[in-house]
Coordinates of C-alpha atoms and ligand atoms in Angstrom, one line a residue:
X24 CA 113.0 -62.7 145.5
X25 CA 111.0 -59.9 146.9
X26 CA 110.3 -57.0 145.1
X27 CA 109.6 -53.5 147.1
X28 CA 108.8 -51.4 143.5
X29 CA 105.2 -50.1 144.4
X30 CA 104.9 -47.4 146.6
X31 CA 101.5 -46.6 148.2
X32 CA 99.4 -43.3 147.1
X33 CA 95.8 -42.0 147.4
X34 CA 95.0 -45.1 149.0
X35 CA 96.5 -47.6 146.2
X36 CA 99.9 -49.0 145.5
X37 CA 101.6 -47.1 142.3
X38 CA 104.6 -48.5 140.6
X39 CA 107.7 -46.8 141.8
X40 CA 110.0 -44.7 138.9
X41 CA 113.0 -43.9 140.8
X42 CA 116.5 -44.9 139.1
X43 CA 118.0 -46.7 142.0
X44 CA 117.3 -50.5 142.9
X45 CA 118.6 -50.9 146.3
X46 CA 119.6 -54.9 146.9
X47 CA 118.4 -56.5 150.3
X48 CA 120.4 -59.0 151.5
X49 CA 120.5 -61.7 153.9
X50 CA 122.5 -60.7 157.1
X51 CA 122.1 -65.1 157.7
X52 CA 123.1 -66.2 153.9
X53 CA 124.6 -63.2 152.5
X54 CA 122.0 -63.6 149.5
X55 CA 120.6 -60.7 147.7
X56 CA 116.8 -61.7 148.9
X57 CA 115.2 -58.7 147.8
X58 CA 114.9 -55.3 146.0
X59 CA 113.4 -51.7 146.9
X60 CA 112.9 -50.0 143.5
X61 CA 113.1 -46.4 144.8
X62 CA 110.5 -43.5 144.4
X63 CA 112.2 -40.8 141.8
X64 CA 110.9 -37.1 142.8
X65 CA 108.0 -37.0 141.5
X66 CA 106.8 -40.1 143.1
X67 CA 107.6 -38.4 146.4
X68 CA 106.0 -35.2 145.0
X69 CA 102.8 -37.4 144.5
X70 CA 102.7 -38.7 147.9
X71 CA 103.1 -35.2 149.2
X72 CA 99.9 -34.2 147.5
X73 CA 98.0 -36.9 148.8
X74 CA 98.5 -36.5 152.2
X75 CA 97.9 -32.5 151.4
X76 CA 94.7 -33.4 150.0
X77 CA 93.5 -35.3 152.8
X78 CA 94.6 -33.1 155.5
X79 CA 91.7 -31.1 156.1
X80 CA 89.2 -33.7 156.4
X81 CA 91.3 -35.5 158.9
X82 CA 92.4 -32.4 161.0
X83 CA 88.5 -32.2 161.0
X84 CA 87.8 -35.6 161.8
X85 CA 86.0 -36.6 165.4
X86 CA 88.7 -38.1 167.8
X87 CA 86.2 -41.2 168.1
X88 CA 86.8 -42.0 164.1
X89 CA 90.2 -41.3 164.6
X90 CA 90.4 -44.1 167.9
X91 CA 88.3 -46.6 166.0
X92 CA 90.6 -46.5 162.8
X93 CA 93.8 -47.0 165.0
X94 CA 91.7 -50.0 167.0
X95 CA 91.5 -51.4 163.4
X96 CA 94.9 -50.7 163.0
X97 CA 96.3 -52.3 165.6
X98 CA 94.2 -55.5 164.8
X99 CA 95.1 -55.7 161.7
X100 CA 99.0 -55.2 162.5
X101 CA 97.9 -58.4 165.3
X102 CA 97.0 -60.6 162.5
X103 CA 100.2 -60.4 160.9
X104 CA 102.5 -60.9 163.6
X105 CA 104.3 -64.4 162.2
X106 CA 104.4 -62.1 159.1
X107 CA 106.7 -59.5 160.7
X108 CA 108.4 -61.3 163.0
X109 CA 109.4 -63.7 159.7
X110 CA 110.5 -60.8 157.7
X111 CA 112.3 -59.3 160.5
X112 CA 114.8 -62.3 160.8
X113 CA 114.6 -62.9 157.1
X114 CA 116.0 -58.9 156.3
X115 CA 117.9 -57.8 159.5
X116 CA 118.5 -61.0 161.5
X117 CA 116.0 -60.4 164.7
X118 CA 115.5 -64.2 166.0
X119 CA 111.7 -65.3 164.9
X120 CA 110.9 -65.9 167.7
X121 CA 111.9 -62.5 170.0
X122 CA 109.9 -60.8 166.9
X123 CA 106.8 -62.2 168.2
X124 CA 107.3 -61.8 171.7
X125 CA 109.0 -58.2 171.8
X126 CA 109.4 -56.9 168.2
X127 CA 105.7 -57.0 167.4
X128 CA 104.2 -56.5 170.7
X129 CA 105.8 -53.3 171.0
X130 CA 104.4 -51.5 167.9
X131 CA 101.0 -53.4 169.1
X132 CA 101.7 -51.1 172.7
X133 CA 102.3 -48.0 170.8
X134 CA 98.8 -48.5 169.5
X135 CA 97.4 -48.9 172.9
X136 CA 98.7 -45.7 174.1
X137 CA 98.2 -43.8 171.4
X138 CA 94.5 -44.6 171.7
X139 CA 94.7 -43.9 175.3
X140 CA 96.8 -40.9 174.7
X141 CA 93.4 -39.2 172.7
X142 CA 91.9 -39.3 175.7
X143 CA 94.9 -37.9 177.5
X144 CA 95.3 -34.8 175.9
X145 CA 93.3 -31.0 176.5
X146 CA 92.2 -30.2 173.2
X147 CA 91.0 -27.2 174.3
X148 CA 91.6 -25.1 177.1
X149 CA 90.1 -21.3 178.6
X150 CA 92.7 -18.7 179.2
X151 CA 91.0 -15.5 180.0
X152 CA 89.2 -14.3 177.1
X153 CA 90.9 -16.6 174.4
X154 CA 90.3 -20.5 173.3
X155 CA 93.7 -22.3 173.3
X156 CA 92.9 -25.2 170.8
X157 CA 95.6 -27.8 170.2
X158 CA 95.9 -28.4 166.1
X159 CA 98.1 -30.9 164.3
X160 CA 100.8 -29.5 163.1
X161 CA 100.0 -30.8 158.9
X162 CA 101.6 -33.4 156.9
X163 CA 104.5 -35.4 158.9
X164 CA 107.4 -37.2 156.7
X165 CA 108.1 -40.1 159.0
X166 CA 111.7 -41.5 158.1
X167 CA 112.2 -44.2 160.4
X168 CA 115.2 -47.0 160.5
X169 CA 115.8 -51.0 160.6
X170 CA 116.4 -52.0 163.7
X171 CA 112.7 -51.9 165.8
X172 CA 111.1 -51.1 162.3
X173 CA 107.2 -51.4 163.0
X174 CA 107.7 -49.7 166.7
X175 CA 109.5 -46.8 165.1
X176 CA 106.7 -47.0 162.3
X177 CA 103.9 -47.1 164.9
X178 CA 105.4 -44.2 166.9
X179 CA 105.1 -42.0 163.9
X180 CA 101.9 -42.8 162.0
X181 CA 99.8 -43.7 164.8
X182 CA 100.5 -40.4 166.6
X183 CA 100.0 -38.6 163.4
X184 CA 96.8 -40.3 162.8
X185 CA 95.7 -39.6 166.6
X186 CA 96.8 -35.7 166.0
X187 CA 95.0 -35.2 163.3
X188 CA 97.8 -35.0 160.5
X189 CA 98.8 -36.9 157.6
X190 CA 101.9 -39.1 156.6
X191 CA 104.4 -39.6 154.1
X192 CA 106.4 -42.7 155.9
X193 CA 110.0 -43.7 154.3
X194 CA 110.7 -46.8 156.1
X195 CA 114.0 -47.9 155.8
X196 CA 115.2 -49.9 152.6
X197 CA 117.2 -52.6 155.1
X198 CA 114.5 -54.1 156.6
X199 CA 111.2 -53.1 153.8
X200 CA 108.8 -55.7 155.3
X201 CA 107.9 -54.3 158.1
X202 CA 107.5 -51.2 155.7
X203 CA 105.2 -53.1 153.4
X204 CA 103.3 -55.1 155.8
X205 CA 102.4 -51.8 158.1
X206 CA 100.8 -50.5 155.0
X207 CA 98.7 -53.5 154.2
X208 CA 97.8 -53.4 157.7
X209 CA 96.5 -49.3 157.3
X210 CA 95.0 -50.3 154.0
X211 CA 93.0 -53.6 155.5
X212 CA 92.1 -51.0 158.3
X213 CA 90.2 -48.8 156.1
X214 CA 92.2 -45.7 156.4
X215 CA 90.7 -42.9 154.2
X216 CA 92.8 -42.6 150.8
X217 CA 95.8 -40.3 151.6
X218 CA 96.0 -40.5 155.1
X219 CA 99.4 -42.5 155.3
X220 CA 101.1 -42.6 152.0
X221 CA 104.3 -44.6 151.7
X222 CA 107.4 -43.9 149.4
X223 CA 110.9 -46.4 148.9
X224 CA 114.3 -45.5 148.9
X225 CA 117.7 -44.4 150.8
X226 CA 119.1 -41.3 151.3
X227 CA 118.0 -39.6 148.1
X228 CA 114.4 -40.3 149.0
X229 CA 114.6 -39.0 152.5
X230 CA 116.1 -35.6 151.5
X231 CA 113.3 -35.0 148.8
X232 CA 111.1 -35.3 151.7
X233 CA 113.0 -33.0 154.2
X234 CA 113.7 -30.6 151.6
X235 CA 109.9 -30.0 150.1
X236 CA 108.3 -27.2 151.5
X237 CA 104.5 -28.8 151.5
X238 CA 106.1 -30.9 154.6
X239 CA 105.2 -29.4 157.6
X240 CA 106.8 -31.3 160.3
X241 CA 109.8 -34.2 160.2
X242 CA 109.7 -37.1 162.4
X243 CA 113.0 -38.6 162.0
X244 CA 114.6 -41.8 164.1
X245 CA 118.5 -42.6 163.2
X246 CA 121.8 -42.3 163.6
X247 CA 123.1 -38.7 165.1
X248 CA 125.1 -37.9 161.9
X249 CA 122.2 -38.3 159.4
X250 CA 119.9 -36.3 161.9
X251 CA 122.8 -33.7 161.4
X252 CA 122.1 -33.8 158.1
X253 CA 117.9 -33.7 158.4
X254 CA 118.1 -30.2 161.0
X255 CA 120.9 -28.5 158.1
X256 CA 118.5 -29.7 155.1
X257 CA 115.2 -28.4 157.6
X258 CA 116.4 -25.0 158.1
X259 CA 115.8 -23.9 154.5
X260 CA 111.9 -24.2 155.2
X261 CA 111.8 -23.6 158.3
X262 CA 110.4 -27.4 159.1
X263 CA 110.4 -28.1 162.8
X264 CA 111.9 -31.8 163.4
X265 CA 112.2 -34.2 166.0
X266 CA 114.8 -36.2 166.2
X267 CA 115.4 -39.8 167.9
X268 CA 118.9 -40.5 167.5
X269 CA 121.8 -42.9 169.2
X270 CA 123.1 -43.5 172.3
X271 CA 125.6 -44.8 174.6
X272 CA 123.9 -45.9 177.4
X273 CA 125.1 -46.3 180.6
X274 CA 123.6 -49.2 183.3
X275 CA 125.0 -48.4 186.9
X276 CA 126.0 -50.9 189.5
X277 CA 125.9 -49.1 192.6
X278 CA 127.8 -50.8 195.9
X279 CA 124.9 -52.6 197.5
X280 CA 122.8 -54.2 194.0
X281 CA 121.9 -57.3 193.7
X282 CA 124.6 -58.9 191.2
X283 CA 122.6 -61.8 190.5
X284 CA 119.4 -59.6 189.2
X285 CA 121.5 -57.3 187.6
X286 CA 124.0 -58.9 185.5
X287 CA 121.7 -60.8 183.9
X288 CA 119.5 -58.1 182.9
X289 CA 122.5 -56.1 182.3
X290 CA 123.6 -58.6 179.6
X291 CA 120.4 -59.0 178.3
X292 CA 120.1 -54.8 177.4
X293 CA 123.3 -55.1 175.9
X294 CA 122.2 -57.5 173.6
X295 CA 118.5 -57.8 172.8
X296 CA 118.3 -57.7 168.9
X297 CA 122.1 -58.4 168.7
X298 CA 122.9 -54.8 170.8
X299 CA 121.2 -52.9 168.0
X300 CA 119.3 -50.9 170.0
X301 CA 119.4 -47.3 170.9
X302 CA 118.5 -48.0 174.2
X303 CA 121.4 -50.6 174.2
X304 CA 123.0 -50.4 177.9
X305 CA 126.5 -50.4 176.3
X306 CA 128.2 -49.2 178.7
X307 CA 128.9 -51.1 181.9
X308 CA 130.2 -49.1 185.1
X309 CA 130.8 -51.0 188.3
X310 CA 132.5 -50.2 191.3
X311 CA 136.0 -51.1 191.3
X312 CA 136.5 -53.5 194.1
X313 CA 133.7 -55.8 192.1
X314 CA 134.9 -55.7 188.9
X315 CA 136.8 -59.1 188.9
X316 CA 133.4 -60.8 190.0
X317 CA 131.7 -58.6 187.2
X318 CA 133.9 -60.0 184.7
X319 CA 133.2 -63.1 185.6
X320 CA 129.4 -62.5 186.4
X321 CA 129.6 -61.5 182.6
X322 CA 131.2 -63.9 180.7
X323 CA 129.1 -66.2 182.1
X324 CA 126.5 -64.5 181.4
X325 CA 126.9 -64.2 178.0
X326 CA 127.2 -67.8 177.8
X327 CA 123.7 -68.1 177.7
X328 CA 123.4 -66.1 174.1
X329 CA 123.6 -68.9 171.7
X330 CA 124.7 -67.3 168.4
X331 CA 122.7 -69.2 164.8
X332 CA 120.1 -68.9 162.6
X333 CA 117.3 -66.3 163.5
X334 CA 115.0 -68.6 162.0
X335 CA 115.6 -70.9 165.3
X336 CA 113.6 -70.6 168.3
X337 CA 116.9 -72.0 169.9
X338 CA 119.1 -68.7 168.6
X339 CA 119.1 -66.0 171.1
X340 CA 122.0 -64.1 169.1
X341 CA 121.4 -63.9 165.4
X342 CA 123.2 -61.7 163.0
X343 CA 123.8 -58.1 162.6
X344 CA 121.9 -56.4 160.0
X345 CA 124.3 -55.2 157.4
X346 CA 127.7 -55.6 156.2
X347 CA 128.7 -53.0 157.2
X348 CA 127.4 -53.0 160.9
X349 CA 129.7 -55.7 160.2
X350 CA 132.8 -54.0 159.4
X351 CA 131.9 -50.8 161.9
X352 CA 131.4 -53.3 165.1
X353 CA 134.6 -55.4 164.2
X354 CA 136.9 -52.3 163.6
X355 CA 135.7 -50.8 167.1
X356 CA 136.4 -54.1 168.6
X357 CA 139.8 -54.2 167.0
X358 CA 140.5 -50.4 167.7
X359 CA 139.6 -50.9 171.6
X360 CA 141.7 -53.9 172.0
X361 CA 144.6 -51.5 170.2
X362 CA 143.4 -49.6 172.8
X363 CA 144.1 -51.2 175.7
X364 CA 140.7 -52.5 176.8
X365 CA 141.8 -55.7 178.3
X366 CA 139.1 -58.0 175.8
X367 CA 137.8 -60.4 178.3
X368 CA 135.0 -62.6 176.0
X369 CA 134.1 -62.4 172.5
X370 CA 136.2 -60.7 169.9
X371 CA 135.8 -59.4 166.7
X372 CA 133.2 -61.3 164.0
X373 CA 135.7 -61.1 160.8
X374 CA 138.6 -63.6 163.0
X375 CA 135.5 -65.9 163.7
X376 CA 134.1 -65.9 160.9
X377 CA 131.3 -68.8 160.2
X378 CA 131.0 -69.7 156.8
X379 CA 128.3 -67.4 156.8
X380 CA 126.0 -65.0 158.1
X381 CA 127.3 -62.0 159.5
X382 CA 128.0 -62.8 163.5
X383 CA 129.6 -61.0 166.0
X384 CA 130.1 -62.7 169.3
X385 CA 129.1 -61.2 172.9
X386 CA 131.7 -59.1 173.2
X387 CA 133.1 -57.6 177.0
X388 CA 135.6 -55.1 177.5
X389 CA 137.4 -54.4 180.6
X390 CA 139.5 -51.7 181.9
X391 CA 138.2 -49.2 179.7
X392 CA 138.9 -45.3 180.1
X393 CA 136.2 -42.5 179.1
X394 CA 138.7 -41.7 176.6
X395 CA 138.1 -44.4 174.6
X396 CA 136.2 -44.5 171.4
X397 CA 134.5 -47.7 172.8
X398 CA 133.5 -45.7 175.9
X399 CA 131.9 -42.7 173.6
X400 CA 131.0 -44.5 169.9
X401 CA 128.0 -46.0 169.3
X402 CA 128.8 -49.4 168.5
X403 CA 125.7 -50.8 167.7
X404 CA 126.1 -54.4 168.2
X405 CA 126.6 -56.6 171.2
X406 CA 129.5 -55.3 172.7
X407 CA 129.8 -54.2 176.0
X408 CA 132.5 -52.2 177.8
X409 CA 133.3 -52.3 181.5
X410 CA 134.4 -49.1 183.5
X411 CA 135.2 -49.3 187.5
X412 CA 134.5 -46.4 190.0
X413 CA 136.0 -45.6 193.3
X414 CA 133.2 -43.4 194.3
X415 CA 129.5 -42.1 193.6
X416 CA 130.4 -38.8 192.6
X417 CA 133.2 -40.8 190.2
X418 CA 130.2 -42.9 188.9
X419 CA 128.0 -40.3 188.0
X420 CA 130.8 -38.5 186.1
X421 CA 131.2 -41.4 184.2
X422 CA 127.6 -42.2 183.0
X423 CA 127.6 -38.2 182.0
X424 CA 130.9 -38.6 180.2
X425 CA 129.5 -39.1 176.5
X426 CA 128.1 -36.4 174.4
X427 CA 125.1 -39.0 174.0
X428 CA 122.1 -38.9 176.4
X429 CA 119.2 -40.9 175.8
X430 CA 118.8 -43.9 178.4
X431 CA 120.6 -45.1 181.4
X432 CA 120.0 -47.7 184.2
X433 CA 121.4 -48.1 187.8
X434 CA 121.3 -51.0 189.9
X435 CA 120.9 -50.6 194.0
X436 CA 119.3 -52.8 196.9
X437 CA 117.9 -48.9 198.2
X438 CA 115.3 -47.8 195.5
X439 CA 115.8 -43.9 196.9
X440 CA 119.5 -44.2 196.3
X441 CA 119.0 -45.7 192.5
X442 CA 116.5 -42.7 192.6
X443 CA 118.5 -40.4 193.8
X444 CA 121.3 -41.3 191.3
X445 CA 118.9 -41.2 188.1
X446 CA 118.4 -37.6 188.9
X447 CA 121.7 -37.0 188.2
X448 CA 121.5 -38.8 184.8
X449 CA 121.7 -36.2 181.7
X450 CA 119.2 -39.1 179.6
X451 CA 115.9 -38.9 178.7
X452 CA 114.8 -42.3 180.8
X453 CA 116.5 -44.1 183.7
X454 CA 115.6 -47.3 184.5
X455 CA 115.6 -48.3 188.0
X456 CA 116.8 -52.4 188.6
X457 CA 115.9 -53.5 185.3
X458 CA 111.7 -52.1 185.5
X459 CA 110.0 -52.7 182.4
X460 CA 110.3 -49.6 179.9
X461 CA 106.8 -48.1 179.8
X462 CA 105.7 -46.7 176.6
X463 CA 103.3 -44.6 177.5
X464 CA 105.7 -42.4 179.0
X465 CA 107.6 -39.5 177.0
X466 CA 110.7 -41.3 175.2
X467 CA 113.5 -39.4 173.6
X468 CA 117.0 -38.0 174.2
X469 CA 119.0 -34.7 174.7
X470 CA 122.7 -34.1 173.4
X471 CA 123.7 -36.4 170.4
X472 CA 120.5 -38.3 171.3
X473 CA 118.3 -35.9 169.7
X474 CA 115.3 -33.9 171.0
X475 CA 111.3 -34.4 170.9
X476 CA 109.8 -37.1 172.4
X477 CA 107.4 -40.0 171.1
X478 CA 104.7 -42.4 172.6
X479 CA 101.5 -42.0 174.2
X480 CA 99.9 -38.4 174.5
X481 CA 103.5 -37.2 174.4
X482 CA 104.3 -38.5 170.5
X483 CA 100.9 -37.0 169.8
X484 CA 101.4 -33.8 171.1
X485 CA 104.8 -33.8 169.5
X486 CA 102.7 -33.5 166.0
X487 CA 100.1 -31.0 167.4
X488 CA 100.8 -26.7 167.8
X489 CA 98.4 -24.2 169.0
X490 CA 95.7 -21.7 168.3
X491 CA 94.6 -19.2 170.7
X492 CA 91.2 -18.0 169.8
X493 CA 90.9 -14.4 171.4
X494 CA 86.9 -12.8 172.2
X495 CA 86.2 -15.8 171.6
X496 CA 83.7 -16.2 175.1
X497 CA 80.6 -17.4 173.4
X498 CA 82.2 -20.8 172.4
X499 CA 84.1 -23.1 175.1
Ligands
LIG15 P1 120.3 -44.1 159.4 O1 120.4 -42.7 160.0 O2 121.4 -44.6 158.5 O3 118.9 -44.2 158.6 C1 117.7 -43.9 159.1 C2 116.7 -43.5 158.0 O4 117.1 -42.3 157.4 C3 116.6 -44.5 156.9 O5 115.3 -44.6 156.5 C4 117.5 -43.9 155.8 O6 117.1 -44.3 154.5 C5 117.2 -42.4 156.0 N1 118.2 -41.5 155.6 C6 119.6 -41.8 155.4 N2 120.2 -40.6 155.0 C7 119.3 -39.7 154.9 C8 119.3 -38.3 154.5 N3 120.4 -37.7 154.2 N4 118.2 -37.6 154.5 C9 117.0 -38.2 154.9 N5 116.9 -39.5 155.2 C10 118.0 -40.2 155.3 O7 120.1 -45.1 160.6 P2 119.9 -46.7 160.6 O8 121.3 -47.2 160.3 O9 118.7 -47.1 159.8 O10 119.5 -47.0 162.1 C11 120.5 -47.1 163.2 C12 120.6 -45.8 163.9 O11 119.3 -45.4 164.4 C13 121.4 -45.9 165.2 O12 122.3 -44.8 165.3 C14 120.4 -45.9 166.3 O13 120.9 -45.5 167.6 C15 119.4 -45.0 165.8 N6 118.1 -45.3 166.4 C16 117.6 -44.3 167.3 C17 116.4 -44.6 168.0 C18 115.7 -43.6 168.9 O14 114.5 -43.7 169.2 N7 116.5 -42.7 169.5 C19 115.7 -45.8 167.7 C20 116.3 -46.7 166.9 C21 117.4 -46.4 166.2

């Protein structure tokens, strides 16, 4: 069993004091696999003093030292790629094998644009008689969650290192490895002691770190209702946050796409990592006259997502994290079919049951109305829910009908049309006929989604504020 009870401080591991030991568990076996012995306040106190100690030599530091360290970094993240992609399926069910070729690859891009991103920013710029220098903005608490663990890692602590500011990270305690192998990695990398400081634990943990007053800036990615929670607990100090939360995104078929191109990528949005994704295009909206073929398009589709052991390199389907991801996606599945969303593939996970392992098939809806908690919930697993239009203006009503607002995708054989469609989108990113997402561009949401935006110079500058220098001529 593995045990999560040191947390890391000053440069060293420290054992943990906290009262709560949090089980992990198997989402494949159902077997307690694991345990995260959680920090107790003054462990979290202690980690907030280290990075405080080390802040002002790093806010110093050269923007070379802090590039090299991050090039260390992201080879030392490299080297443990089976490592991650291992404990990924082993903790929260991610196929081995899509760890390696998306999981890890993406924190290993984060890297790259952070590092580029150095280079992207004005540190310093004239205006008249003053010197507007970009600063970070302190110590970041980083509270990131399960589902792209090391990405959502990266994003935080690698634009905190390029800013010039230092970390307290609280990975989240369903999916620790990727929590404890990140910190070997900064360790291996030579990172001065205090930089990144790491502490274990739920809830509790994450609102000692919100709530101290020595934290000058929250990075927070979750679910909408905790980030609720983070901007009520902020406000006391006065902590400025940014917050990447859920969505329910939308992917467009417009009259004249290309069904063949876009169904299949469609499906495959919906359910990359089991449809736990924020990103997850969830929500399917297709001109009326096509949805029969769509339907059909679909479930065939989904054919190709062989359910089984993420451990396989045959499963493209493994588990959903939790047990209770479990009960949430089976009740909306149950409640939309109560509904009257005609359930054309799929079904609920708890009537299928396999004798183990949490699974939930691919799941389509049809005939769904924007009324509908499937059309405006965050499901978070690989359901999909079909919607037909009868016009544009009808369609662009419908992506925009959900208080959520983070991605969205439309699908069109006339790239200015998809164009002009995404600029009616209320999201943060469109993508246009399935383009790869590019992470050196500004990602984040608005509405439910969240505000802020991470990767690249845009995550860095998210963790920097400025100084204006007035009579200050002489330098430049
Ligand atoms: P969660 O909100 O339950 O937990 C996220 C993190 O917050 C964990 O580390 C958790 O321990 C901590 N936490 C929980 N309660 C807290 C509190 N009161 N104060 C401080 N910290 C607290 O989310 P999750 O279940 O881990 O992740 C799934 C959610 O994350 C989904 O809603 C998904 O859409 C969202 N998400 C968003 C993005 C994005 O970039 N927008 C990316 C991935 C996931």
């Amino acid at each position: 069993m593995k045990q999560y009870n040191h947390f890391y401080v000053d440069g060293g591991l420290a054992a943990s004091n906290g009262a709560s030991h949090i089980p992990v568990v198997s989402p494949m076996t159902e077997q307690i696999i694991g345990e995260v012995r959680s920090c107790s306040p003054e462990d979290v106190q202690r980690a907030i003093a280290s990075a405080q100690k080390t802040l002002p030599a790093w806010a110093s530091s050269s923007l070379a030292d802090r590039k090299a360290l991050l090039v260390r970094l992201r080879a030392e993240i490299e080297k443990r790629t089976e490592a991650f992609a291992e404990s990924l399926a082993r903790e929260m069910g991610c196929p081995v094998w899509l760890g390696c070729a998306m999981q890890v690859p993406m924190g290993l891009r984060g890297l790259d644009f952070a590092i580029e991103g150095i280079d992207a920013i004005t540190w310093t710029e004239r205006v008249g008689n003053g010197l507007v220098q970009r600063v970070p903005v302190g110590v970041v608490a980083a509270i990131t969650p399960w589902n792209f663990p090391l990405h959502q890692i990266v994003a935080k602590v690698a634009a905190a290192i390029a800013a010039g500011c230092t970390t307290v990270l609280k990975p989240s305690e369903v999916s620790p490895g990727a929590g404890q192998l990140f910190i070997e990695a900064i360790h291996a990398s030579g990172a001065p002691a205090g930089l990144v400081n790491l502490v274990w634990g739920g809830a509790d943990v994450g609102h000692a770190l919100v709530t101290s007053p020595s934290i000058n800036k929250i990075s927070f990615t979750g679910s909408t209702n905790v980030g609720r929670q983070i901007m009520a607990a902020a406000a006391e100090n006065l902590t400025p946050v940014t917050l990447e939360l859920g969505g329910k995104s939308a992917a467009v078929i417009l009259d004249d796409a290309d069904l063949d191109l876009a169904i299949t990528a469609v499906a495959r949005l919906a359910l990359v990592n089991a449809g736990q994704a924020c990103v997850s295009q969830s929500r399917l909206i297709a001109p009326s006259r096509l949805v029969p073929e769509i339907v059909d398009r679909v479930r065939a589709a989904l054919k190709a997502w062989p359910m089984g052991d993420p451990m396989s390199a045959e499963t493209r389907l493994g588990p959903v994290a939790t047990v209770s991801q479990f009960g949430h996606i089976n009740r909306m599945i149950e409640q939309a079919r109560a509904g009257g969303a005609r359930l054309c593939t799929g079904g609920d996970g708890a009537t299928s049951k396999q004798s183990q392992g949490w699974f939930v098939p691919p799941t389509l809806f049809s005939d769904v109305t924007p009324d509908m908690d499937i059309a405006q919930k965050e499901v978070f697993g690989p359901v999909l829910a079909l919607m037909g239009y009868d016009s544009v203006t009808d369609a662009i009503r419908l992506a925009n009908s959900t208080r959520y607002g983070l991605s969205g995708a439309v699908w069109s054989a006339d790239v200015a049309q998809a164009a002009a469609f995404a600029s009616q989108m209320t999201t943060g990113q469109v993508v246009i006929n399935g383009a790869p997402q590019n992470l050196a561009t500004p990602f984040g949401g608005v509405g439910d989604s969240g505000f802020g935006r991470e990767n690249g110079r845009f995550g860095i500058e998210e963790l920097l504020t400025y100084r204006a220098v007035h009579g200050s001529e002489a330098l430049s």
